[in-house]
Amino acid sequence: MQTNGDCVLGRHLYGSAGETQENRGSPGEDGVPEWLPRNVYFENAKPLLRLKSLAKVSWWSMLAKTIVFGLLFAFLPAALAFDGAPRYDSWEVIGPGGGGGIFLPTISPHDANLVLVSCDMTGAYISHDGGRSWRMFNLGGPMAFFIFDPVDPKVIYAKTAAGPPSMKHDRPPSSSALFRSVDSGITWRRVRTDSDTGGSLSSLAVDPADSKILYAVFQTDRAYAFQVSTDWGKNWRTVTDLPDGAVKIFIDPLSSPSDRTIYVIGNSSVFVRNQGGSWRIGRPVPGLEGPGANGHGLQPPLVSAGFDDRGGKPVIYTVAGGGVFVSEDGGQTWRRASSPPLSAPLAPVAVATSLRHPDVAYVSFNTPRDRAAAESFFGVAKTADRGRSWKLIWKESMTSAPNIHDSWISERFGPGWGGNPFELGVAPQDPDICYGTDSGRTMRTTDGGATWEGTYANRLPDGTYTTTGLDVTTNYGVHFDPFDRKRMFISYTDIALFRSENGGKSWISSTTGVPARWVNTTYWIAFDADVRGRLWGAMSAAHDLPRPKMFGHGSSPTSFEGGVCRSDDGARTWKCSSQGMPQTAVTHILLDPESPSSARVLYATGFGRGVFKSTDGGDHWELKNAGIREKEPLVWRLARDANGVLYLVVARRSDDGSIGGDGDGALYRSTDGADHWTRVRLPDGVNGPHGLAIDPEDPQRLYLAAWGRRPQDRAIGGGIFLSTDGGTAWRQAFDKDQHVYDITIDPRDPRTMYACGFEASAWRSNDRGESWQRIRGFNFKWGHRVITDPVDASKIYITTYGGSVWHGPAEGDPNAPEDIVSSRESSSAGPVYALKKALRKLHIVDRAGVPFLIHGTGGTSAMANDVPFEACLLSTPSGSLFLSAAPPPLRSHELSLHYCRARPQFSRAAVSPQ
């Protein structure tokens, strides 16, 4: 924020440009805020004489809120205290919490309350209170790993992974890069990408005594190189080639800092650097006698290690060959751990130990698939003697165990829905703290496994649930009861339909009566605006449509199960309403509002079958495909204009980037109630129609959302296209995003429109689609569609592919910080420093007691103790110069300086983390 040429501190600590550092405390007697360290003083600059309220929230109000929330957290039950961790913008994520695959539970070695997890749909989540609340952040791709700096508690590394090759033509590529945060996960800077010279980063470790030193393994084709950086990752040098890849790297903390002992766990064995520089390789893990043996090798969930404080080689646990193996000599030899006390062998799937307490380890298990259901069970076993004996601390089957205190998933779907953990994470400093993540839950124990609790949702006294901020769900629509706007619904994948009776504050499953096979996905619901409580639902056993991954491997969409259900009590109960309709994945349902309430006309899309029509309120259905050319048409969405003309979007079948074949999508029109369909010409170069919006005041004005294709390295044929003559001619109105999922017209004002897609953005137009502006603050990688808020015109809802529903300002939050800082800033190797205000000199003493004198030069450089402070110009908002050093001359990573040319005198100053 800039005011009268002054530089004002943004939300470096708290994340919002609207909350300045001045808000954090009152000035002391010398005019300097109390929160500013007393060992910082200024020369040739005016002291801070007064503070101006430049943010909406004063420090007094922040103090009051802190006290109020502190009292709430102290005295209210946990179920009432949390609604997700505070975000640094005006958005909130709503829903019941959980619901999708969760991975990589990683706990800080400095603070067991600081925890990270991720999902496979690009979201990452951080908790600062031991899992009681979570905040989502987005780095542009699914996570490969998290690494905490063992020296600096505020520094975290995160590595994103590219999506699977099978999806590269269907969606924009995911980021594959290494990021670093120096503010405990508030903001992230890109350190390097896998497209940089040197290959793809497969594993990373930070030196136990020196944060500048990073150890990594890079892969180029099938070659692996162990490399070291001594400048925070700016430059790398190869130490040795590795014959067996790398899954994890462990540094002996008691080895000499100048001559480290390093353990690189490969695909089948451990490669060790001994003191003196020699390397040796240990014996392969039994069952993995060669790289990729049996078609696979070790993966991160299958490997864990720890060092005893008394010294010695690490204790390494692996899961391989259907068993658990332990090495107490750093991977030189292996022994099979004894099986837990069961009559039949178990199938272990993940293992984790405590970095500083390796005697203790946890193993996630299930029983072999060939066992009868009555004999099947799953859970977690624990050892306290390096695998020589085990105790079952979590054992469930068809019913919940008494020591497992899950949130809503086990209650609604049974404990087998989540199953045993995919991955486990144990606190480095406390072996009694362990997290387990599975198909929809994050479970935690703080007492060594005696009890486990779900951390993804809180149960309220009325039996409903609210998220803790850990939302991992795909959804398609937000729907409002026309008779009660506080009754709202979210149509989900995997967890089907959820209902809220209080305007979205808490949620409950709303699929009672839906056939069990169909309780996977609710794609849409349609209300009868004339009959209270009556609605229809598009239900399916097949999720994630219309993504080609669901049918692109030889399976026919005609095999998908699903149908239409009807409710007459506001979705509390349902009954099938699909007579005449074969089993099909119904993806949309549309009601003709002009049909009589006693005989409602409904249209439904059966994915892979065609359009179905009912003239008796859904009791009977008839296939209406006349004129539709495609075999097994992937009918996706319907739209109706003000004159009753129907439009049909047929999704693209191909995902290879081609055009002009049988795999192209299509757009159809019907002027006779679906009795006949006529093709509408698509824009040139487009074969992926995905959504259609029709101007309510001008039926000839059509907006087409198009899903781009990737014939090579760049997506084309996507964006938003506009026709003013009913589809005869088209012109491109928007091309910044090439994968637009859908378009929404504000029912209050057709000049206002919204669009969203799979490129981490949502967009708004105020001129009927002629120009578009990004809605700041929404940054989930894979967005679906925007739904206007019928209660508050200033807000919108955004559905997503994996991040539940976002609710926030319709025009965006101008002060919302980005999770990833600008690419110019990201080019810096070390932590970023900024000189705030036009300082001529700044004295500071670092944490080691070493004094530094910083001189602002008035340009793009500075001096530290008369040593040049290497700097680069990062951005220039209103004349500001951000300076970045590599390596920084200061030892304290908490120092952040920002030099501003806007004023020659100093009126506000601060030193803060950035």
Coordinates of N, CA and C in Angstrom, one line a residue, residues 384-490:
A384 N 8.4 -50.3 20.0 CA 9.3 -49.4 20.8 C 10.7 -50.0 21.0
D385 N 11.0 -51.1 20.3 CA 12.3 -51.7 20.4 C 12.8 -52.1 19.0
R386 N 12.7 -51.2 18.1 CA 13.3 -51.3 16.7 C 12.8 -52.5 16.0
G387 N 11.5 -52.8 16.1 CA 10.9 -53.8 15.3 C 10.9 -55.2 15.9
R388 N 11.4 -55.4 17.1 CA 11.5 -56.7 17.7 C 10.2 -57.2 18.2
S389 N 9.4 -56.3 18.6 CA 8.0 -56.6 19.1 C 7.1 -55.5 18.6
W390 N 5.8 -55.8 18.5 CA 4.8 -54.8 18.0 C 3.6 -54.9 18.8
K391 N 2.9 -53.8 18.8 CA 1.6 -53.7 19.5 C 0.6 -53.0 18.5
L392 N -0.6 -53.6 18.4 CA -1.6 -53.0 17.5 C -2.3 -51.9 18.3
I393 N -2.1 -50.7 17.8 CA -2.6 -49.5 18.5 C -3.8 -48.9 17.7
W394 N -4.1 -49.5 16.6 CA -5.2 -49.0 15.8 C -5.7 -50.3 15.0
K395 N -6.8 -50.8 15.3 CA -7.3 -52.0 14.6 C -8.8 -51.8 14.4
E396 N -9.2 -51.7 13.1 CA -10.6 -51.5 12.7 C -11.0 -52.4 11.6
S397 N -12.3 -52.6 11.4 CA -12.8 -53.4 10.3 C -14.1 -52.7 9.8
M398 N -15.2 -53.4 10.0 CA -16.5 -52.9 9.6 C -17.0 -51.9 10.6
T399 N -16.5 -51.9 11.8 CA -17.0 -51.0 12.9 C -15.8 -50.2 13.4
S400 N -16.1 -49.1 14.0 CA -15.0 -48.2 14.5 C -14.5 -48.8 15.8
A401 N -13.2 -48.6 16.0 CA -12.6 -49.1 17.3 C -12.8 -48.0 18.3
P402 N -12.9 -48.4 19.6 CA -13.2 -47.5 20.7 C -12.2 -46.4 20.9
N403 N -10.9 -46.6 20.5 CA -9.9 -45.6 20.7 C -9.7 -44.7 19.4
I404 N -10.6 -44.9 18.4 CA -10.5 -44.1 17.2 C -11.6 -43.1 17.2
H405 N -11.3 -41.8 17.3 CA -12.3 -40.8 17.4 C -12.3 -40.0 16.2
D406 N -12.9 -40.5 15.2 CA -13.0 -39.9 13.9 C -14.0 -38.8 13.9
S407 N -13.9 -37.9 12.8 CA -15.0 -36.9 12.6 C -16.1 -37.5 11.8
W408 N -16.6 -37.0 10.7 CA -17.8 -37.4 10.1 C -17.6 -38.6 9.2
I409 N -16.4 -38.9 8.6 CA -16.3 -39.9 7.6 C -16.7 -41.3 8.1
S410 N -16.1 -41.7 9.2 CA -16.5 -43.0 9.7 C -18.0 -43.1 10.1
E411 N -18.5 -42.0 10.6 CA -19.9 -42.0 11.0 C -20.8 -42.1 9.8
R412 N -20.4 -41.5 8.7 CA -21.3 -41.5 7.5 C -21.0 -42.7 6.6
F413 N -19.8 -43.1 6.4 CA -19.4 -44.1 5.4 C -18.8 -45.4 6.0
G414 N -18.5 -45.3 7.3 CA -17.8 -46.4 7.9 C -16.3 -46.3 7.9
P415 N -15.6 -46.9 8.8 CA -14.2 -46.7 8.9 C -13.4 -47.2 7.7
G416 N -14.0 -48.1 7.0 CA -13.3 -48.7 5.8 C -13.2 -47.7 4.7
W417 N -14.0 -46.6 4.7 CA -13.9 -45.6 3.6 C -12.6 -44.9 3.6
G418 N -12.1 -44.5 4.8 CA -10.8 -43.9 4.9 C -9.7 -44.9 4.8
G419 N -9.9 -46.0 5.6 CA -9.0 -47.1 5.6 C -7.8 -46.8 6.4
N420 N -6.7 -47.6 6.2 CA -5.5 -47.4 7.0 C -4.7 -46.3 6.3
P421 N -3.8 -45.6 7.0 CA -3.1 -44.5 6.5 C -2.2 -44.8 5.2
F422 N -2.3 -44.0 4.2 CA -1.3 -44.0 3.1 C 0.1 -43.8 3.6
E423 N 0.1 -42.7 4.5 CA 1.4 -42.2 4.9 C 1.4 -41.9 6.4
L424 N 2.5 -42.0 7.1 CA 2.6 -41.6 8.5 C 3.7 -40.6 8.7
G425 N 3.5 -39.8 9.7 CA 4.6 -38.8 10.0 C 4.7 -38.7 11.6
V426 N 5.9 -38.9 12.1 CA 6.1 -38.9 13.5 C 6.9 -37.6 13.9
A427 N 6.6 -37.0 15.0 CA 7.3 -35.8 15.4 C 8.8 -36.1 15.7
P428 N 9.7 -35.4 15.2 CA 11.1 -35.7 15.4 C 11.5 -35.6 16.9
Q429 N 10.8 -34.7 17.6 CA 11.2 -34.5 19.0 C 10.3 -35.3 20.0
D430 N 9.2 -35.9 19.5 CA 8.3 -36.6 20.5 C 7.7 -37.8 19.7
P431 N 8.2 -39.0 20.0 CA 7.7 -40.2 19.3 C 6.2 -40.5 19.7
D432 N 5.6 -39.8 20.6 CA 4.2 -40.1 20.9 C 3.2 -39.4 20.0
I433 N 3.8 -38.4 19.2 CA 2.9 -37.7 18.2 C 3.1 -38.3 16.8
C434 N 2.0 -38.7 16.3 CA 2.0 -39.3 15.0 C 0.8 -38.9 14.2
Y435 N 0.9 -38.6 12.9 CA -0.2 -38.3 12.0 C -0.3 -39.4 11.0
G436 N -1.5 -39.8 10.6 CA -1.7 -40.7 9.6 C -2.7 -40.1 8.6
T437 N -2.4 -40.2 7.3 CA -3.3 -39.6 6.3 C -3.8 -40.7 5.3
D438 N -5.1 -40.6 4.9 CA -5.6 -41.7 4.1 C -6.5 -41.1 3.0
S439 N -7.6 -41.9 2.6 CA -8.4 -41.5 1.5 C -9.2 -40.2 1.7
G440 N -9.4 -39.8 3.0 CA -10.2 -38.6 3.2 C -9.9 -38.0 4.5
R441 N -9.0 -38.5 5.3 CA -8.8 -38.1 6.7 C -7.4 -37.8 7.0
T442 N -7.2 -36.9 8.0 CA -5.9 -36.8 8.7 C -6.2 -37.1 10.1
M443 N -5.6 -38.2 10.6 CA -5.8 -38.7 12.0 C -4.5 -38.4 12.8
R444 N -4.6 -38.1 14.1 CA -3.5 -37.8 14.9 C -3.6 -38.5 16.3
T445 N -2.4 -38.9 16.7 CA -2.3 -39.4 18.1 C -1.2 -38.5 18.8
T446 N -1.5 -38.2 20.1 CA -0.5 -37.5 20.9 C -0.1 -38.3 22.1
D447 N -0.6 -39.5 22.2 CA -0.3 -40.3 23.3 C 0.3 -41.7 22.9
G448 N 1.0 -41.7 21.8 CA 1.7 -42.9 21.4 C 0.8 -43.9 20.8
G449 N -0.4 -43.5 20.3 CA -1.3 -44.4 19.7 C -2.4 -44.9 20.5
A450 N -2.4 -44.6 21.8 CA -3.5 -45.0 22.7 C -4.9 -44.5 22.2
T451 N -4.9 -43.3 21.7 CA -6.1 -42.8 21.0 C -5.7 -42.0 19.8
W452 N -6.7 -42.0 18.8 CA -6.5 -41.2 17.6 C -7.7 -40.4 17.4
E453 N -7.5 -39.2 16.8 CA -8.7 -38.3 16.5 C -8.5 -37.7 15.1
G454 N -9.7 -37.5 14.5 CA -9.7 -36.8 13.2 C -9.4 -35.3 13.4
T455 N -8.6 -34.8 12.5 CA -8.2 -33.3 12.6 C -8.7 -32.5 11.4
Y456 N -9.6 -33.1 10.6 CA -10.1 -32.4 9.4 C -11.4 -31.8 9.6
A457 N -12.1 -32.1 10.7 CA -13.5 -31.5 10.9 C -13.8 -31.6 12.4
N458 N -14.7 -30.7 12.8 CA -15.2 -30.6 14.1 C -16.7 -30.9 14.2
R459 N -17.1 -31.7 15.1 CA -18.5 -32.0 15.3 C -19.1 -30.9 16.2
L460 N -20.2 -30.4 15.8 CA -21.0 -29.4 16.6 C -22.0 -30.1 17.4
P461 N -22.5 -29.4 18.5 CA -23.5 -30.1 19.3 C -24.8 -30.6 18.6
D462 N -25.1 -30.0 17.5 CA -26.4 -30.4 16.7 C -26.1 -31.5 15.8
G463 N -24.9 -32.1 15.8 CA -24.6 -33.3 15.0 C -24.1 -32.9 13.6
T464 N -23.9 -31.6 13.3 CA -23.4 -31.2 12.0 C -21.9 -31.0 12.2
Y465 N -21.2 -30.8 11.1 CA -19.7 -30.7 11.1 C -19.3 -29.4 10.4
T466 N -18.1 -28.9 10.8 CA -17.5 -27.8 10.2 C -16.0 -28.1 9.9
T467 N -15.5 -27.6 8.9 CA -14.1 -27.9 8.5 C -13.1 -27.2 9.5
T468 N -12.0 -27.8 9.6 CA -10.9 -27.2 10.4 C -9.9 -26.5 9.4
G469 N -10.3 -26.4 8.1 CA -9.5 -25.8 7.1 C -8.8 -26.8 6.2
L470 N -9.0 -28.1 6.5 CA -8.3 -29.2 5.7 C -9.4 -29.7 4.8
D471 N -9.6 -29.0 3.7 CA -10.6 -29.3 2.7 C -10.0 -29.9 1.5
V472 N -10.4 -31.2 1.2 CA -9.8 -31.9 0.1 C -10.9 -32.5 -0.8
T473 N -11.7 -31.7 -1.4 CA -12.9 -32.2 -2.1 C -13.1 -31.5 -3.4
T474 N -13.6 -32.3 -4.4 CA -14.0 -31.8 -5.7 C -15.5 -31.5 -5.6
N475 N -15.9 -30.4 -6.2 CA -17.3 -30.1 -6.2 C -17.7 -29.4 -7.4
Y476 N -19.0 -29.3 -7.7 CA -19.5 -28.8 -9.0 C -20.4 -27.6 -8.8
G477 N -21.2 -27.6 -7.7 CA -22.1 -26.5 -7.6 C -22.4 -26.1 -6.1
V478 N -22.9 -24.9 -5.9 CA -23.4 -24.5 -4.6 C -24.8 -24.1 -4.9
H479 N -25.8 -24.7 -4.2 CA -27.2 -24.6 -4.5 C -28.0 -24.1 -3.3
F480 N -29.0 -23.3 -3.6 CA -29.7 -22.6 -2.5 C -31.2 -23.0 -2.6
D481 N -31.8 -23.3 -1.5 CA -33.2 -23.6 -1.4 C -34.0 -22.3 -1.7
P482 N -34.8 -22.3 -2.7 CA -35.5 -21.1 -3.1 C -36.5 -20.6 -2.0
F483 N -36.8 -21.4 -1.0 CA -37.7 -21.1 0.0 C -37.0 -20.7 1.3
D484 N -35.7 -21.0 1.4 CA -34.9 -20.6 2.6 C -33.4 -20.5 2.2
R485 N -32.9 -19.3 2.0 CA -31.6 -19.1 1.5 C -30.5 -19.6 2.5
K486 N -30.9 -19.8 3.7 CA -29.9 -20.4 4.7 C -29.7 -21.9 4.5
R487 N -30.6 -22.5 3.8 CA -30.5 -23.9 3.4 C -29.7 -24.0 2.1
M488 N -28.5 -24.4 2.2 CA -27.7 -24.5 1.0 C -27.0 -25.9 0.9
F489 N -26.6 -26.2 -0.3 CA -26.0 -27.5 -0.6 C -24.8 -27.3 -1.4
I490 N -23.9 -28.3 -1.3 CA -22.7 -28.4 -2.1 C -22.8 -29.8 -2.8

